[in-house]
mmCIF file with all atom_site columns, C-alpha atoms in Angstrom:
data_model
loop_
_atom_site.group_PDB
_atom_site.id
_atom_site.type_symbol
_atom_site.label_atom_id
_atom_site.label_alt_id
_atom_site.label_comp_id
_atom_site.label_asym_id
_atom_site.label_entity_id
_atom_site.label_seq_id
_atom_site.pdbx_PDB_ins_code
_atom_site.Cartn_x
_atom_site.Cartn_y
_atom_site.Cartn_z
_atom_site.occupancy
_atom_site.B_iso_or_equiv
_atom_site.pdbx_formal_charge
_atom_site.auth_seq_id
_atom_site.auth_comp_id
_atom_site.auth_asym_id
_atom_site.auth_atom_id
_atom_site.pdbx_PDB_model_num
ATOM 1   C CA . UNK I 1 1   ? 102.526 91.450  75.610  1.00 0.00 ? 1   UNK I CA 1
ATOM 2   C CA . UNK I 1 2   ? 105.411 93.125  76.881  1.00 0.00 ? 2   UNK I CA 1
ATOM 3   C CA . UNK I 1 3   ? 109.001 91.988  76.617  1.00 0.00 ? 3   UNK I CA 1
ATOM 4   C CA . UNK I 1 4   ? 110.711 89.784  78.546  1.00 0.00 ? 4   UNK I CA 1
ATOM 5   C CA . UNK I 1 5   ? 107.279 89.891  80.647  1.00 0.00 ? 5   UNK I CA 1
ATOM 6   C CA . UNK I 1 6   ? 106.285 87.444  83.656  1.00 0.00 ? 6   UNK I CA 1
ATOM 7   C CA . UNK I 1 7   ? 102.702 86.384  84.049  1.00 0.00 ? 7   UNK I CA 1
ATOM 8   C CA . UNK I 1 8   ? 100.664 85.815  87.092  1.00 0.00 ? 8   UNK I CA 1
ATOM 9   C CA . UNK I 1 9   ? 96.599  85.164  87.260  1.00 0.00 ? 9   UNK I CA 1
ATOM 10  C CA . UNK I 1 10  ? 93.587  84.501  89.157  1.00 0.00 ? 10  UNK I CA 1
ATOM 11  C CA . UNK I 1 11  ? 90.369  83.198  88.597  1.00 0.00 ? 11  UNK I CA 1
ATOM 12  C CA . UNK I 1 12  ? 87.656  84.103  91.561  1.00 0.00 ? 12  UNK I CA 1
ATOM 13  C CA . UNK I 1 13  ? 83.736  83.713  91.771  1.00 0.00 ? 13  UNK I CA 1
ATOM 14  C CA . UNK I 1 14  ? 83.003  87.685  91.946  1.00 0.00 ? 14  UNK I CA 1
ATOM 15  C CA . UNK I 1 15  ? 82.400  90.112  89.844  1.00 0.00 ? 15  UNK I CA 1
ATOM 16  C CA . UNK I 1 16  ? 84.616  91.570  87.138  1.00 0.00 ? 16  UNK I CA 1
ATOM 17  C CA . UNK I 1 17  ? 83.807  95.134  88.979  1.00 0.00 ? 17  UNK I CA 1
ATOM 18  C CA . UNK I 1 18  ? 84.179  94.306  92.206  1.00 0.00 ? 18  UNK I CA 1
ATOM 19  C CA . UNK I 1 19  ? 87.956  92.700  91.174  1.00 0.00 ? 19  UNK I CA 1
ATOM 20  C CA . UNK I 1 20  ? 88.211  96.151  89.266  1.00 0.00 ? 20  UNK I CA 1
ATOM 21  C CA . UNK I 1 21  ? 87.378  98.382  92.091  1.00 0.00 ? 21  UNK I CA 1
ATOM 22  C CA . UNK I 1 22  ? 89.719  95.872  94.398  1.00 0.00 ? 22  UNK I CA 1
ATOM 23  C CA . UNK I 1 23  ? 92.661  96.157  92.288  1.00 0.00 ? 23  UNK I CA 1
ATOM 24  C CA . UNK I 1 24  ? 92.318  99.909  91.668  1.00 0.00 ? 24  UNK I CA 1
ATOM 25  C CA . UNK I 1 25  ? 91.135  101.825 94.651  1.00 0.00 ? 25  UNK I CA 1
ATOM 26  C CA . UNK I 1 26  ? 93.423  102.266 97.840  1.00 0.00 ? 26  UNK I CA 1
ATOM 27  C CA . UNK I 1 27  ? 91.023  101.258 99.973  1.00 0.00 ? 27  UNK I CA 1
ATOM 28  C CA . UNK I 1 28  ? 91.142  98.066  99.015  1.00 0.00 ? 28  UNK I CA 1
ATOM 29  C CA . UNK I 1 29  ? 94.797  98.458  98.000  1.00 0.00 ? 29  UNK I CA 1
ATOM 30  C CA . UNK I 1 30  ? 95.836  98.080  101.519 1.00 0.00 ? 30  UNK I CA 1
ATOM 31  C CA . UNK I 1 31  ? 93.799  95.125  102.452 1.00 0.00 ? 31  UNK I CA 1
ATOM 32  C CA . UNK I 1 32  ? 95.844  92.528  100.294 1.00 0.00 ? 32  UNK I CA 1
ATOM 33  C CA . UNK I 1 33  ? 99.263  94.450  98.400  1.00 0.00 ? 33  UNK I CA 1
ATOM 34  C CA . UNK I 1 34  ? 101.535 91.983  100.305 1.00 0.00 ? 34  UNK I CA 1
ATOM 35  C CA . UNK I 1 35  ? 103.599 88.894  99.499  1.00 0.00 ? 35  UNK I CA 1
ATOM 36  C CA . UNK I 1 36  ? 103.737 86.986  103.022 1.00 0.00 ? 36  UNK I CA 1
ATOM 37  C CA . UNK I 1 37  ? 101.322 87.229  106.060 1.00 0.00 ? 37  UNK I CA 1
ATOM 38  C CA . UNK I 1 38  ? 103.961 89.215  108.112 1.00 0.00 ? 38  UNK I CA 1
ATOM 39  C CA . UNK I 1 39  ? 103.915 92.050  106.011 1.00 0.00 ? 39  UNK I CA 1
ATOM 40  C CA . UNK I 1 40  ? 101.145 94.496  105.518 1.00 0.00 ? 40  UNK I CA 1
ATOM 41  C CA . UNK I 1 41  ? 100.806 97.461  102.683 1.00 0.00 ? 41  UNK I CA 1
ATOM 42  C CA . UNK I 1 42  ? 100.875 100.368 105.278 1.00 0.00 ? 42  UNK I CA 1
ATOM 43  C CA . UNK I 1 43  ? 99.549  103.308 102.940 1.00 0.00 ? 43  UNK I CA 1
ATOM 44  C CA . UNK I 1 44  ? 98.051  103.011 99.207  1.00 0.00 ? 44  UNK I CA 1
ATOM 45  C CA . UNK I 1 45  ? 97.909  106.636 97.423  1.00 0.00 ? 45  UNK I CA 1
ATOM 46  C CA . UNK I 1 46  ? 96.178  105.946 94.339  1.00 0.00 ? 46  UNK I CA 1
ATOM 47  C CA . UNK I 1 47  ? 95.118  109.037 91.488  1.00 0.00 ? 47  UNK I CA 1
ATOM 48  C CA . UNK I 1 48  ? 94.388  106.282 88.840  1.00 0.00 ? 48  UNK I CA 1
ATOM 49  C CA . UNK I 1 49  ? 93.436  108.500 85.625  1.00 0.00 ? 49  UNK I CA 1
ATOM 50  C CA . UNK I 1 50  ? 95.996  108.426 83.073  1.00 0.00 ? 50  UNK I CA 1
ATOM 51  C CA . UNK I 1 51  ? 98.936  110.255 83.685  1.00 0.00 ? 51  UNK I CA 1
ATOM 52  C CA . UNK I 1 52  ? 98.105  109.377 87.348  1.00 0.00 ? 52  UNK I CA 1
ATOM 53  C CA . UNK I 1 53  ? 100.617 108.701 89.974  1.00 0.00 ? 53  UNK I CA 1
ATOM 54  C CA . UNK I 1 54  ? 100.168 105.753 92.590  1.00 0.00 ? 54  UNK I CA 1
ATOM 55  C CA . UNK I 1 55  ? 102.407 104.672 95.665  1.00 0.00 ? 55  UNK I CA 1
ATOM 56  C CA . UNK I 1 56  ? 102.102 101.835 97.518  1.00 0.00 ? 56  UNK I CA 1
ATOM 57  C CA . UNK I 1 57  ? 104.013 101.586 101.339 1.00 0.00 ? 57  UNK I CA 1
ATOM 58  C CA . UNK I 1 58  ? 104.779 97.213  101.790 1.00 0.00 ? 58  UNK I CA 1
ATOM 59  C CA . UNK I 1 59  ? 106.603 96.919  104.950 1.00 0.00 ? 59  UNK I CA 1
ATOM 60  C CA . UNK I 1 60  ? 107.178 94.216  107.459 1.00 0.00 ? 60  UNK I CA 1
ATOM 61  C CA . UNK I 1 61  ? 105.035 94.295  110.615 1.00 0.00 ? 61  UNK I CA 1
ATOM 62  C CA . UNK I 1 62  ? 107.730 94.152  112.788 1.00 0.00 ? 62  UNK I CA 1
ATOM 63  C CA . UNK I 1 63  ? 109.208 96.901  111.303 1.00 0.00 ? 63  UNK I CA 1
ATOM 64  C CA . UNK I 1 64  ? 112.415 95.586  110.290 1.00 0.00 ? 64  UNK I CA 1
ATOM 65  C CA . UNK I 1 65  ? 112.529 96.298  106.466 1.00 0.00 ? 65  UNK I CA 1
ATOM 66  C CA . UNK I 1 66  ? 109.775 98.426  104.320 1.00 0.00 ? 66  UNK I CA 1
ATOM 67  C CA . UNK I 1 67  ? 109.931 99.748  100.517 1.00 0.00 ? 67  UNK I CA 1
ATOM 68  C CA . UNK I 1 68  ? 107.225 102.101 97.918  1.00 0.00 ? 68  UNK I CA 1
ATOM 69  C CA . UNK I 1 69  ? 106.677 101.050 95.286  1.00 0.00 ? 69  UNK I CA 1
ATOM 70  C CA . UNK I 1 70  ? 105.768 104.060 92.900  1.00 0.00 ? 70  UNK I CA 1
ATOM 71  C CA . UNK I 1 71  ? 104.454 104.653 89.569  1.00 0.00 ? 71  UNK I CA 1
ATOM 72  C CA . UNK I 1 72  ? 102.369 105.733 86.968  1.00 0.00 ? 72  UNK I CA 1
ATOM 73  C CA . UNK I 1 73  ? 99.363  104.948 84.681  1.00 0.00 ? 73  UNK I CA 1
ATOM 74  C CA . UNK I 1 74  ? 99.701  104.636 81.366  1.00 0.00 ? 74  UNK I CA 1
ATOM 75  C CA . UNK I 1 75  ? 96.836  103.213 79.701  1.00 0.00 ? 75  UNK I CA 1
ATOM 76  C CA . UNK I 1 76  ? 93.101  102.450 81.384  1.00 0.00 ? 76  UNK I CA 1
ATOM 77  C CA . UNK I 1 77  ? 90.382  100.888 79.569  1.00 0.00 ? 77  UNK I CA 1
ATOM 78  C CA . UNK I 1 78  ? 88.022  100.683 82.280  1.00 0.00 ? 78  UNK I CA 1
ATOM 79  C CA . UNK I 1 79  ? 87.181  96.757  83.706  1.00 0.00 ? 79  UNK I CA 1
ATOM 80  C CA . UNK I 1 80  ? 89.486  95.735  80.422  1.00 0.00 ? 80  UNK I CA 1
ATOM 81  C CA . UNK I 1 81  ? 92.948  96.890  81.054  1.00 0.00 ? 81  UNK I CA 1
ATOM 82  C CA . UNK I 1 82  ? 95.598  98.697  82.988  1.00 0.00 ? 82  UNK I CA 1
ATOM 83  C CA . UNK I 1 83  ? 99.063  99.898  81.877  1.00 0.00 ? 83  UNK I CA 1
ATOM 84  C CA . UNK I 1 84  ? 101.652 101.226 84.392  1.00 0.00 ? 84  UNK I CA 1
ATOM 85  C CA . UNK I 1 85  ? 105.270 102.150 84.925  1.00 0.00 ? 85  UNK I CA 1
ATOM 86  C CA . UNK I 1 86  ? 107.130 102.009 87.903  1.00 0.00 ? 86  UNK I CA 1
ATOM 87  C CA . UNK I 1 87  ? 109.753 104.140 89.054  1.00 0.00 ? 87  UNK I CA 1
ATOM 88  C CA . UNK I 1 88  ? 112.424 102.272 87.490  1.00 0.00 ? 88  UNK I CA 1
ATOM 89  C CA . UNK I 1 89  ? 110.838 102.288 84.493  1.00 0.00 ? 89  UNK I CA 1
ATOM 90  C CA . UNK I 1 90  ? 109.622 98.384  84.145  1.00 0.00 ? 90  UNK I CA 1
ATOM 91  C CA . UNK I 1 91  ? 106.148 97.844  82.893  1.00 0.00 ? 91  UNK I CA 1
ATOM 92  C CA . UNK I 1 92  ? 103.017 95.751  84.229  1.00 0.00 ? 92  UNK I CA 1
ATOM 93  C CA . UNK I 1 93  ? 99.909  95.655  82.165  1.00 0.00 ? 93  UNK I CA 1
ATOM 94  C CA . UNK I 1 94  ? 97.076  94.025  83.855  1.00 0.00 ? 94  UNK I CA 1
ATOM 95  C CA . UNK I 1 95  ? 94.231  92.355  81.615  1.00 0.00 ? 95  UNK I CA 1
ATOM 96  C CA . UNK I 1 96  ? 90.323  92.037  83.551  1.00 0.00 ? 96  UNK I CA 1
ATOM 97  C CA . UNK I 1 97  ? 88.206  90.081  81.694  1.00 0.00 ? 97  UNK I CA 1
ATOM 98  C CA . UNK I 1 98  ? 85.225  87.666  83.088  1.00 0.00 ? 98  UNK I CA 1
ATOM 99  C CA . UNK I 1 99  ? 82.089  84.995  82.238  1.00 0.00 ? 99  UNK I CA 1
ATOM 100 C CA . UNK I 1 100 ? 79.181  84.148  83.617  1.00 0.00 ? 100 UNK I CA 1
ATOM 101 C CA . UNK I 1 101 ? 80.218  82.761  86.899  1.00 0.00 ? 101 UNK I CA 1
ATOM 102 C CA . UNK I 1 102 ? 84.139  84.147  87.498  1.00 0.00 ? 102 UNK I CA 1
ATOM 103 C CA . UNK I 1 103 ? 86.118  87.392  87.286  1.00 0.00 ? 103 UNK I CA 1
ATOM 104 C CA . UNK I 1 104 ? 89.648  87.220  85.876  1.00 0.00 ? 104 UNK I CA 1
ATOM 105 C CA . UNK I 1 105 ? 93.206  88.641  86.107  1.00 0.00 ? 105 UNK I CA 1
ATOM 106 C CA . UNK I 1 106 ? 96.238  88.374  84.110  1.00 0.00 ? 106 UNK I CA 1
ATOM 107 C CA . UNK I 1 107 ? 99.079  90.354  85.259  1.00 0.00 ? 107 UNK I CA 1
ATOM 108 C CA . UNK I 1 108 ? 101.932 90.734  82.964  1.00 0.00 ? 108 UNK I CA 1
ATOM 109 C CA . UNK I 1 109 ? 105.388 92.250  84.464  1.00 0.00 ? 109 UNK I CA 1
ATOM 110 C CA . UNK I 1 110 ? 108.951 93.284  83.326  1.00 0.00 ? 110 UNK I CA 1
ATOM 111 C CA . UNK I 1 111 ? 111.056 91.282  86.030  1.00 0.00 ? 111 UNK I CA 1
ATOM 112 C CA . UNK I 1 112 ? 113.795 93.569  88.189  1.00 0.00 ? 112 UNK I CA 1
ATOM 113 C CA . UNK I 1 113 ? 117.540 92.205  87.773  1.00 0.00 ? 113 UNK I CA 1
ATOM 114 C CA . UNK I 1 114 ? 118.199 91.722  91.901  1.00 0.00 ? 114 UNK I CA 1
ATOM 115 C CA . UNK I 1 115 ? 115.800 88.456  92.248  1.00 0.00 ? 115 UNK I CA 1
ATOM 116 C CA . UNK I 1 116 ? 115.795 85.509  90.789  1.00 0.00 ? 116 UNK I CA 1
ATOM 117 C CA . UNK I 1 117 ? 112.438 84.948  88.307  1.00 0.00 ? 117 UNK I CA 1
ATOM 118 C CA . UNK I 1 118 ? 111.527 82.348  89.898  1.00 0.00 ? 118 UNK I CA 1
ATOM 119 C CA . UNK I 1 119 ? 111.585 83.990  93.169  1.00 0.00 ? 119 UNK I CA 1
ATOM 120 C CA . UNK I 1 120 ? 109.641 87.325  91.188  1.00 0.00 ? 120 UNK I CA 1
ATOM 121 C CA . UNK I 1 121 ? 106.916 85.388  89.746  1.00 0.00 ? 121 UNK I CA 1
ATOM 122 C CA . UNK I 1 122 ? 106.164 83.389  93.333  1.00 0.00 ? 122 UNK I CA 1
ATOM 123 C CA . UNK I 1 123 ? 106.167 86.734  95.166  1.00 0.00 ? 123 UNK I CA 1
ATOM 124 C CA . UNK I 1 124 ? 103.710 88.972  92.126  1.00 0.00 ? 124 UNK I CA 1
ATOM 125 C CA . UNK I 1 125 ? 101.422 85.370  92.013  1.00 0.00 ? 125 UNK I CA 1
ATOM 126 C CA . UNK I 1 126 ? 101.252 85.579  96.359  1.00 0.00 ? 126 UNK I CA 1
ATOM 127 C CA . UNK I 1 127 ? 100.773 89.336  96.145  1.00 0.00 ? 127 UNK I CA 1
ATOM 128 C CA . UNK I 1 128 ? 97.979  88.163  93.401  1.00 0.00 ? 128 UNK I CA 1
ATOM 129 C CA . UNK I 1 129 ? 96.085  85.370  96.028  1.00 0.00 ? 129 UNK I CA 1
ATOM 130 C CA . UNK I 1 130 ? 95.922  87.969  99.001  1.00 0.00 ? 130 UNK I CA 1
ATOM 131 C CA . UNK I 1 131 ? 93.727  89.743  96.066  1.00 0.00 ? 131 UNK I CA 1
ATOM 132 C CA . UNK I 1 132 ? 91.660  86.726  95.524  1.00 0.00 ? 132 UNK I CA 1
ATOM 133 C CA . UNK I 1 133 ? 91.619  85.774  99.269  1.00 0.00 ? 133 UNK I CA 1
ATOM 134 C CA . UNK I 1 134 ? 90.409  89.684  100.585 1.00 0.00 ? 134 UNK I CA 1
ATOM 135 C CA . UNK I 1 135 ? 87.957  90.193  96.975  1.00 0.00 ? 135 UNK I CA 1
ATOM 136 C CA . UNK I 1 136 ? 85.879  86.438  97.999  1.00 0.00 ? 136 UNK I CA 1
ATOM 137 C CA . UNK I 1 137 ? 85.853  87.692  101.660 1.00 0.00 ? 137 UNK I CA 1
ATOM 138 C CA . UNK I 1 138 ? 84.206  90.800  100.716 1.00 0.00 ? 138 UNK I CA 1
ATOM 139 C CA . UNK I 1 139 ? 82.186  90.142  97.444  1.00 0.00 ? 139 UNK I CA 1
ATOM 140 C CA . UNK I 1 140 ? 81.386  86.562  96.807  1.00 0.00 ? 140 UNK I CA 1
ATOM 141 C CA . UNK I 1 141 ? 77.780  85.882  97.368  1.00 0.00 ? 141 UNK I CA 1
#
C-alpha cells in the first residue's frame, strides 16, 4: 500500500469488466468523474498503456470554477490493478477484484496538503459512487 495512503471502495452487482472498462475508458470517464451533482467532468483524454498520459477536465456547470487533473500510468495489470501519478507527483493505485455476484474497487490515494482528509476521502469516496451509480445504470442485469 502506499504511504500515508487514503482508501475509498465500492462494491456493485456488475461485472469486474464492465467496472474495468468504466473506470478506464473516457467514454465512460465523463459520465461519473465528479464529486457533487453540479459539477460535470467536461473532457476525459485517456492513452491508458503504461507510460500513458490521462487528463481529466472537472468543472462546475455553472462555470464558476474548473481544474485537470493530469497524470500518468504506471503500472496495469489488466482487470487486477492500476498505478498512476498525478502531476504533482502523489500516487493512487486502484485494486479490481470480484466474486460470483459483485465487482469490486479499492482505491488507494496519497492525500494533497490544501484539504482537510476528511474532506479528501468524502470527495475520492463521492467521485467513487457516481462510478457505482452510472456502471449499475448501464451494466447491471
Amino acid at each position: 500500500m502506499l504511504e500515508n495512503a487514503l482508501t475509498v471502495q465500492i462494491e456493485l452487482p456488475v461485472s469486474l469488466n464492465a467496472l474495468w472498462q468504466c473506470f478506464t475508458q473516457a467514454e465512460h470517464i465523463v459520465n461519473w468523474n465528479f464529486a457533487h451533482e453540479s459539477w460535470h467532468c467536461h473532457k476525459a483524454e485517456v492513452d491508458f498503456k503504461v507510460g500513458g498520459r490521462f487528463s481529466y477536465r472537472m468543472e462546475a456547470k455553472d462555470g464558476s470554477f474548473g481544474f485537470d487533473l493530469n497524470g500518468v500510468f504506471e503500472q496495469i495489470d489488466f482487470e487486477k490493478y492500476i498505478l498512476f501519478s498525478l502531476e504533482d507527483a502523489r500516487q493512487v493505485e486502484v485494486k479490481f477484484s470480484s466474486d460470483a455476484k459483485n465487482a469490486y474497487l479499492v482505491e488507494h490515494f496519497q492525500p494533497e496538503n490544501q484539504n482537510a482528509l476528511e474532506q479528501q476521502q468524502m470527495g475520492w469516496q463521492m467521485i467513487l459512487d457516481n462510478l457505482k451509480a452510472y456502471a449499475i445504470r448501464q451494466f447491471a442485469a
